[in-house]
Amino acid sequence: MAEQTFIMIKPDGVQRGLVGEIISRFEKKGFYLKGLKLVTVDRAFAEKHYADLSSKPFFNGLVDYIISGPVVATIWEGKNVVLTGRKIIGATNPAQSEPGTIRGDFAVEIGRNVIHGSDSVESAAKEIALWFPDGPAEWKSALHSWIYE
Ligand code: RTP
């Protein structure tokens, strides 16, 4: 199976009408959309997603933020999609994100940074299993040979 990553548009991204813009950037790059849903998660679910950060001082605020409204959960597939997805998203703190990245173009504050992307193939697998227990969609793009050699 080709590499997959989990990308979540956070509540601020949904409220600000950035869903189409963000999905468009991943589509235009040449990645394939393999899962998509609008969902409002509860505290226990958000705490599970961010379990690795549970000792951080910003953990409770982060969980409050993620459960404050609907998010758009997505799965994307393609060559190096985990690392390239992180580059498309930009640095965690928007003050350091380059223009041209999603956070560089649309965010100001670290606690309102619009989007999440898995940081490794292993965490992508864990996050996809958590958010999409039925797994990714199976389909093959007719454009595949125009994107990949
Ligand atoms: P994400 O998981 O959301 O893609 O972000 P990331 O890997 O770039 O950053 P990570 O260190 O995993 O932090 C997760 C999210 O927590 C919020 N955060 N707030 N107030 C703070 O100092 C602080 N640090 C991190 C951000 O929303 C970050 O995306």
PDB file of N, CA and C and ligand atoms in Angstrom, residues 6 8 10 49-50 52-53 56-59 62 65-66 86 89-94 103 109-119 127, ligand 1:
ATOM      1  N   PHE A   6      -2.645  11.229   7.996  1.00  0.00           N
ATOM      2  CA  PHE A   6      -3.894  11.763   8.544  1.00  0.00           C
ATOM      3  C   PHE A   6      -3.752  13.279   8.656  1.00  0.00           C
ATOM      4  N   MET A   8      -6.007  16.756   9.688  1.00  0.00           N
ATOM      5  CA  MET A   8      -7.242  17.256  10.290  1.00  0.00           C
ATOM      6  C   MET A   8      -7.284  18.787  10.174  1.00  0.00           C
ATOM      7  N   LYS A  10      -8.609  21.832  11.790  1.00  0.00           N
ATOM      8  CA  LYS A  10      -9.053  22.099  13.164  1.00  0.00           C
ATOM      9  C   LYS A  10     -10.266  23.033  13.163  1.00  0.00           C
ATOM     10  N   HIS A  49      -6.300  11.320  20.924  1.00  0.00           N
ATOM     11  CA  HIS A  49      -5.549  11.762  19.743  1.00  0.00           C
ATOM     12  C   HIS A  49      -4.245  12.447  20.146  1.00  0.00           C
ATOM     13  N   TYR A  50      -4.314  13.279  21.192  1.00  0.00           N
ATOM     14  CA  TYR A  50      -3.134  14.041  21.620  1.00  0.00           C
ATOM     15  C   TYR A  50      -2.464  13.427  22.851  1.00  0.00           C
ATOM     16  N   ASP A  52       0.156  11.792  23.427  1.00  0.00           N
ATOM     17  CA  ASP A  52       1.608  12.012  23.562  1.00  0.00           C
ATOM     18  C   ASP A  52       1.932  13.365  24.195  1.00  0.00           C
ATOM     19  N   LEU A  53       0.971  14.281  24.179  1.00  0.00           N
ATOM     20  CA  LEU A  53       1.224  15.631  24.690  1.00  0.00           C
ATOM     21  C   LEU A  53       0.589  15.856  26.066  1.00  0.00           C
ATOM     22  N   LYS A  56       2.149  18.116  28.668  1.00  0.00           N
ATOM     23  CA  LYS A  56       2.496  19.504  28.288  1.00  0.00           C
ATOM     24  C   LYS A  56       1.565  20.504  28.980  1.00  0.00           C
ATOM     25  N   PRO A  57       2.106  21.682  29.305  1.00  0.00           N
ATOM     26  CA  PRO A  57       1.277  22.692  29.997  1.00  0.00           C
ATOM     27  C   PRO A  57       0.101  23.173  29.145  1.00  0.00           C
ATOM     28  N   PHE A  58       0.205  23.069  27.823  1.00  0.00           N
ATOM     29  CA  PHE A  58      -0.855  23.549  26.948  1.00  0.00           C
ATOM     30  C   PHE A  58      -1.891  22.478  26.609  1.00  0.00           C
ATOM     31  N   PHE A  59      -1.744  21.266  27.231  1.00  0.00           N
ATOM     32  CA  PHE A  59      -2.594  20.130  26.843  1.00  0.00           C
ATOM     33  C   PHE A  59      -4.097  20.425  27.009  1.00  0.00           C
ATOM     34  N   LEU A  62      -5.322  22.863  24.495  1.00  0.00           N
ATOM     35  CA  LEU A  62      -5.328  22.230  23.174  1.00  0.00           C
ATOM     36  C   LEU A  62      -6.581  21.367  22.995  1.00  0.00           C
ATOM     37  N   TYR A  65      -9.647  23.492  22.589  1.00  0.00           N
ATOM     38  CA  TYR A  65      -9.659  24.035  21.224  1.00  0.00           C
ATOM     39  C   TYR A  65     -10.174  22.995  20.216  1.00  0.00           C
ATOM     40  N   ILE A  66      -9.694  21.781  20.316  1.00  0.00           N
ATOM     41  CA  ILE A  66     -10.060  20.756  19.324  1.00  0.00           C
ATOM     42  C   ILE A  66     -11.521  20.341  19.445  1.00  0.00           C
ATOM     43  N   ARG A  86       3.573  17.586   5.926  1.00  0.00           N
ATOM     44  CA  ARG A  86       4.062  18.501   6.977  1.00  0.00           C
ATOM     45  C   ARG A  86       4.653  19.764   6.357  1.00  0.00           C
ATOM     46  N   ILE A  89       1.860  21.995   5.270  1.00  0.00           N
ATOM     47  CA  ILE A  89       1.242  22.609   6.449  1.00  0.00           C
ATOM     48  C   ILE A  89       2.109  23.732   7.021  1.00  0.00           C
ATOM     49  N   GLY A  90       3.422  23.525   7.092  1.00  0.00           N
ATOM     50  CA  GLY A  90       4.326  24.538   7.643  1.00  0.00           C
ATOM     51  C   GLY A  90       4.604  24.312   9.121  1.00  0.00           C
ATOM     52  N   ALA A  91       5.538  25.091   9.659  1.00  0.00           N
ATOM     53  CA  ALA A  91       5.987  24.940  11.048  1.00  0.00           C
ATOM     54  C   ALA A  91       4.819  25.090  12.028  1.00  0.00           C
ATOM     55  N   THR A  92       4.937  24.386  13.181  1.00  0.00           N
ATOM     56  CA  THR A  92       3.862  24.361  14.186  1.00  0.00           C
ATOM     57  C   THR A  92       3.446  25.764  14.613  1.00  0.00           C
ATOM     58  N   ASN A  93       4.445  26.612  14.883  1.00  0.00           N
ATOM     59  CA  ASN A  93       4.156  27.998  15.276  1.00  0.00           C
ATOM     60  C   ASN A  93       4.070  28.866  14.013  1.00  0.00           C
ATOM     61  N   PRO A  94       2.894  29.408  13.726  1.00  0.00           N
ATOM     62  CA  PRO A  94       2.734  30.193  12.497  1.00  0.00           C
ATOM     63  C   PRO A  94       3.698  31.367  12.383  1.00  0.00           C
ATOM     64  N   ARG A 103      -0.129  27.151   7.264  1.00  0.00           N
ATOM     65  CA  ARG A 103      -0.055  27.982   8.484  1.00  0.00           C
ATOM     66  C   ARG A 103       0.608  29.327   8.190  1.00  0.00           C
ATOM     67  N   GLU A 109      -1.342  32.422  15.432  1.00  0.00           N
ATOM     68  CA  GLU A 109      -1.072  31.922  16.782  1.00  0.00           C
ATOM     69  C   GLU A 109      -0.865  30.414  16.782  1.00  0.00           C
ATOM     70  N   ILE A 110       0.038  29.929  17.618  1.00  0.00           N
ATOM     71  CA  ILE A 110       0.281  28.477  17.719  1.00  0.00           C
ATOM     72  C   ILE A 110      -0.978  27.731  18.193  1.00  0.00           C
ATOM     73  N   GLY A 111      -1.761  28.388  19.045  1.00  0.00           N
ATOM     74  CA  GLY A 111      -2.985  27.756  19.563  1.00  0.00           C
ATOM     75  C   GLY A 111      -4.186  27.910  18.645  1.00  0.00           C
ATOM     76  N   ARG A 112      -3.970  28.456  17.449  1.00  0.00           N
ATOM     77  CA  ARG A 112      -5.029  28.565  16.425  1.00  0.00           C
ATOM     78  C   ARG A 112      -4.365  28.342  15.071  1.00  0.00           C
ATOM     79  N   ASN A 113      -3.719  27.169  14.946  1.00  0.00           N
ATOM     80  CA  ASN A 113      -2.886  26.963  13.751  1.00  0.00           C
ATOM     81  C   ASN A 113      -3.536  26.112  12.668  1.00  0.00           C
ATOM     82  N   VAL A 114      -4.878  26.052  12.700  1.00  0.00           N
ATOM     83  CA  VAL A 114      -5.718  25.673  11.546  1.00  0.00           C
ATOM     84  C   VAL A 114      -5.730  24.197  11.159  1.00  0.00           C
ATOM     85  N   ILE A 115      -4.616  23.501  11.339  1.00  0.00           N
ATOM     86  CA  ILE A 115      -4.513  22.159  10.731  1.00  0.00           C
ATOM     87  C   ILE A 115      -3.545  21.280  11.515  1.00  0.00           C
ATOM     88  N   HIS A 116      -3.801  19.995  11.474  1.00  0.00           N
ATOM     89  CA  HIS A 116      -2.906  18.985  12.046  1.00  0.00           C
ATOM     90  C   HIS A 116      -2.490  18.020  10.942  1.00  0.00           C
ATOM     91  N   GLY A 117      -1.232  17.568  10.997  1.00  0.00           N
ATOM     92  CA  GLY A 117      -0.785  16.503  10.097  1.00  0.00           C
ATOM     93  C   GLY A 117       0.096  15.522  10.840  1.00  0.00           C
ATOM     94  N   SER A 118      -0.056  14.243  10.561  1.00  0.00           N
ATOM     95  CA  SER A 118       0.756  13.215  11.232  1.00  0.00           C
ATOM     96  C   SER A 118       2.238  13.506  11.035  1.00  0.00           C
ATOM     97  N   ASP A 119       3.041  13.210  12.104  1.00  0.00           N
ATOM     98  CA  ASP A 119       4.465  13.538  12.020  1.00  0.00           C
ATOM     99  C   ASP A 119       5.346  12.360  11.620  1.00  0.00           C
ATOM    100  N   GLU A 127      -3.235   7.221  13.927  1.00  0.00           N
ATOM    101  CA  GLU A 127      -4.282   8.254  13.840  1.00  0.00           C
ATOM    102  C   GLU A 127      -5.375   7.840  12.842  1.00  0.00           C
TER     103      GLU A 127
HETATM  104  P1  RTP B   1      -0.179  19.024  15.085  1.00  0.00           P
HETATM  105  O1  RTP B   1       0.053  17.772  15.913  1.00  0.00           O
HETATM  106  O2  RTP B   1      -1.418  19.785  15.447  1.00  0.00           O
HETATM  107  O3  RTP B   1       0.008  18.800  13.613  1.00  0.00           O
HETATM  108  O4  RTP B   1       0.985  20.001  15.462  1.00  0.00           O
HETATM  109  P2  RTP B   1       2.516  19.719  15.509  1.00  0.00           P
HETATM  110  O5  RTP B   1       2.848  18.280  15.370  1.00  0.00           O
HETATM  111  O6  RTP B   1       3.099  20.662  14.507  1.00  0.00           O
HETATM  112  O7  RTP B   1       2.841  20.211  16.978  1.00  0.00           O
HETATM  113  P3  RTP B   1       2.787  19.431  18.382  1.00  0.00           P
HETATM  114  O8  RTP B   1       4.021  19.780  19.111  1.00  0.00           O
HETATM  115  O9  RTP B   1       2.416  17.999  18.209  1.00  0.00           O
HETATM  116  O10 RTP B   1       1.581  20.202  19.082  1.00  0.00           O
HETATM  117  C1  RTP B   1       0.262  19.893  18.778  1.00  0.00           C
HETATM  118  C2  RTP B   1      -0.561  21.148  18.772  1.00  0.00           C
HETATM  119  O11 RTP B   1      -0.579  21.718  20.071  1.00  0.00           O
HETATM  120  C3  RTP B   1      -0.661  23.118  19.991  1.00  0.00           C
HETATM  121  N1  RTP B   1       0.456  23.704  20.695  1.00  0.00           N
HETATM  122  N2  RTP B   1       0.328  24.718  21.500  1.00  0.00           N
HETATM  123  N3  RTP B   1       0.837  26.800  23.366  1.00  0.00           N
HETATM  124  C4  RTP B   1       1.859  26.062  22.908  1.00  0.00           C
HETATM  125  O12 RTP B   1       2.994  26.245  23.239  1.00  0.00           O
HETATM  126  C5  RTP B   1       1.558  24.995  21.972  1.00  0.00           C
HETATM  127  N4  RTP B   1       2.431  24.147  21.468  1.00  0.00           N
HETATM  128  C6  RTP B   1       1.731  23.326  20.659  1.00  0.00           C
HETATM  129  C7  RTP B   1      -0.645  23.487  18.528  1.00  0.00           C
HETATM  130  O13 RTP B   1      -2.000  23.661  18.081  1.00  0.00           O
HETATM  131  C8  RTP B   1      -0.029  22.265  17.881  1.00  0.00           C
HETATM  132  O14 RTP B   1      -0.413  22.143  16.530  1.00  0.00           O
END
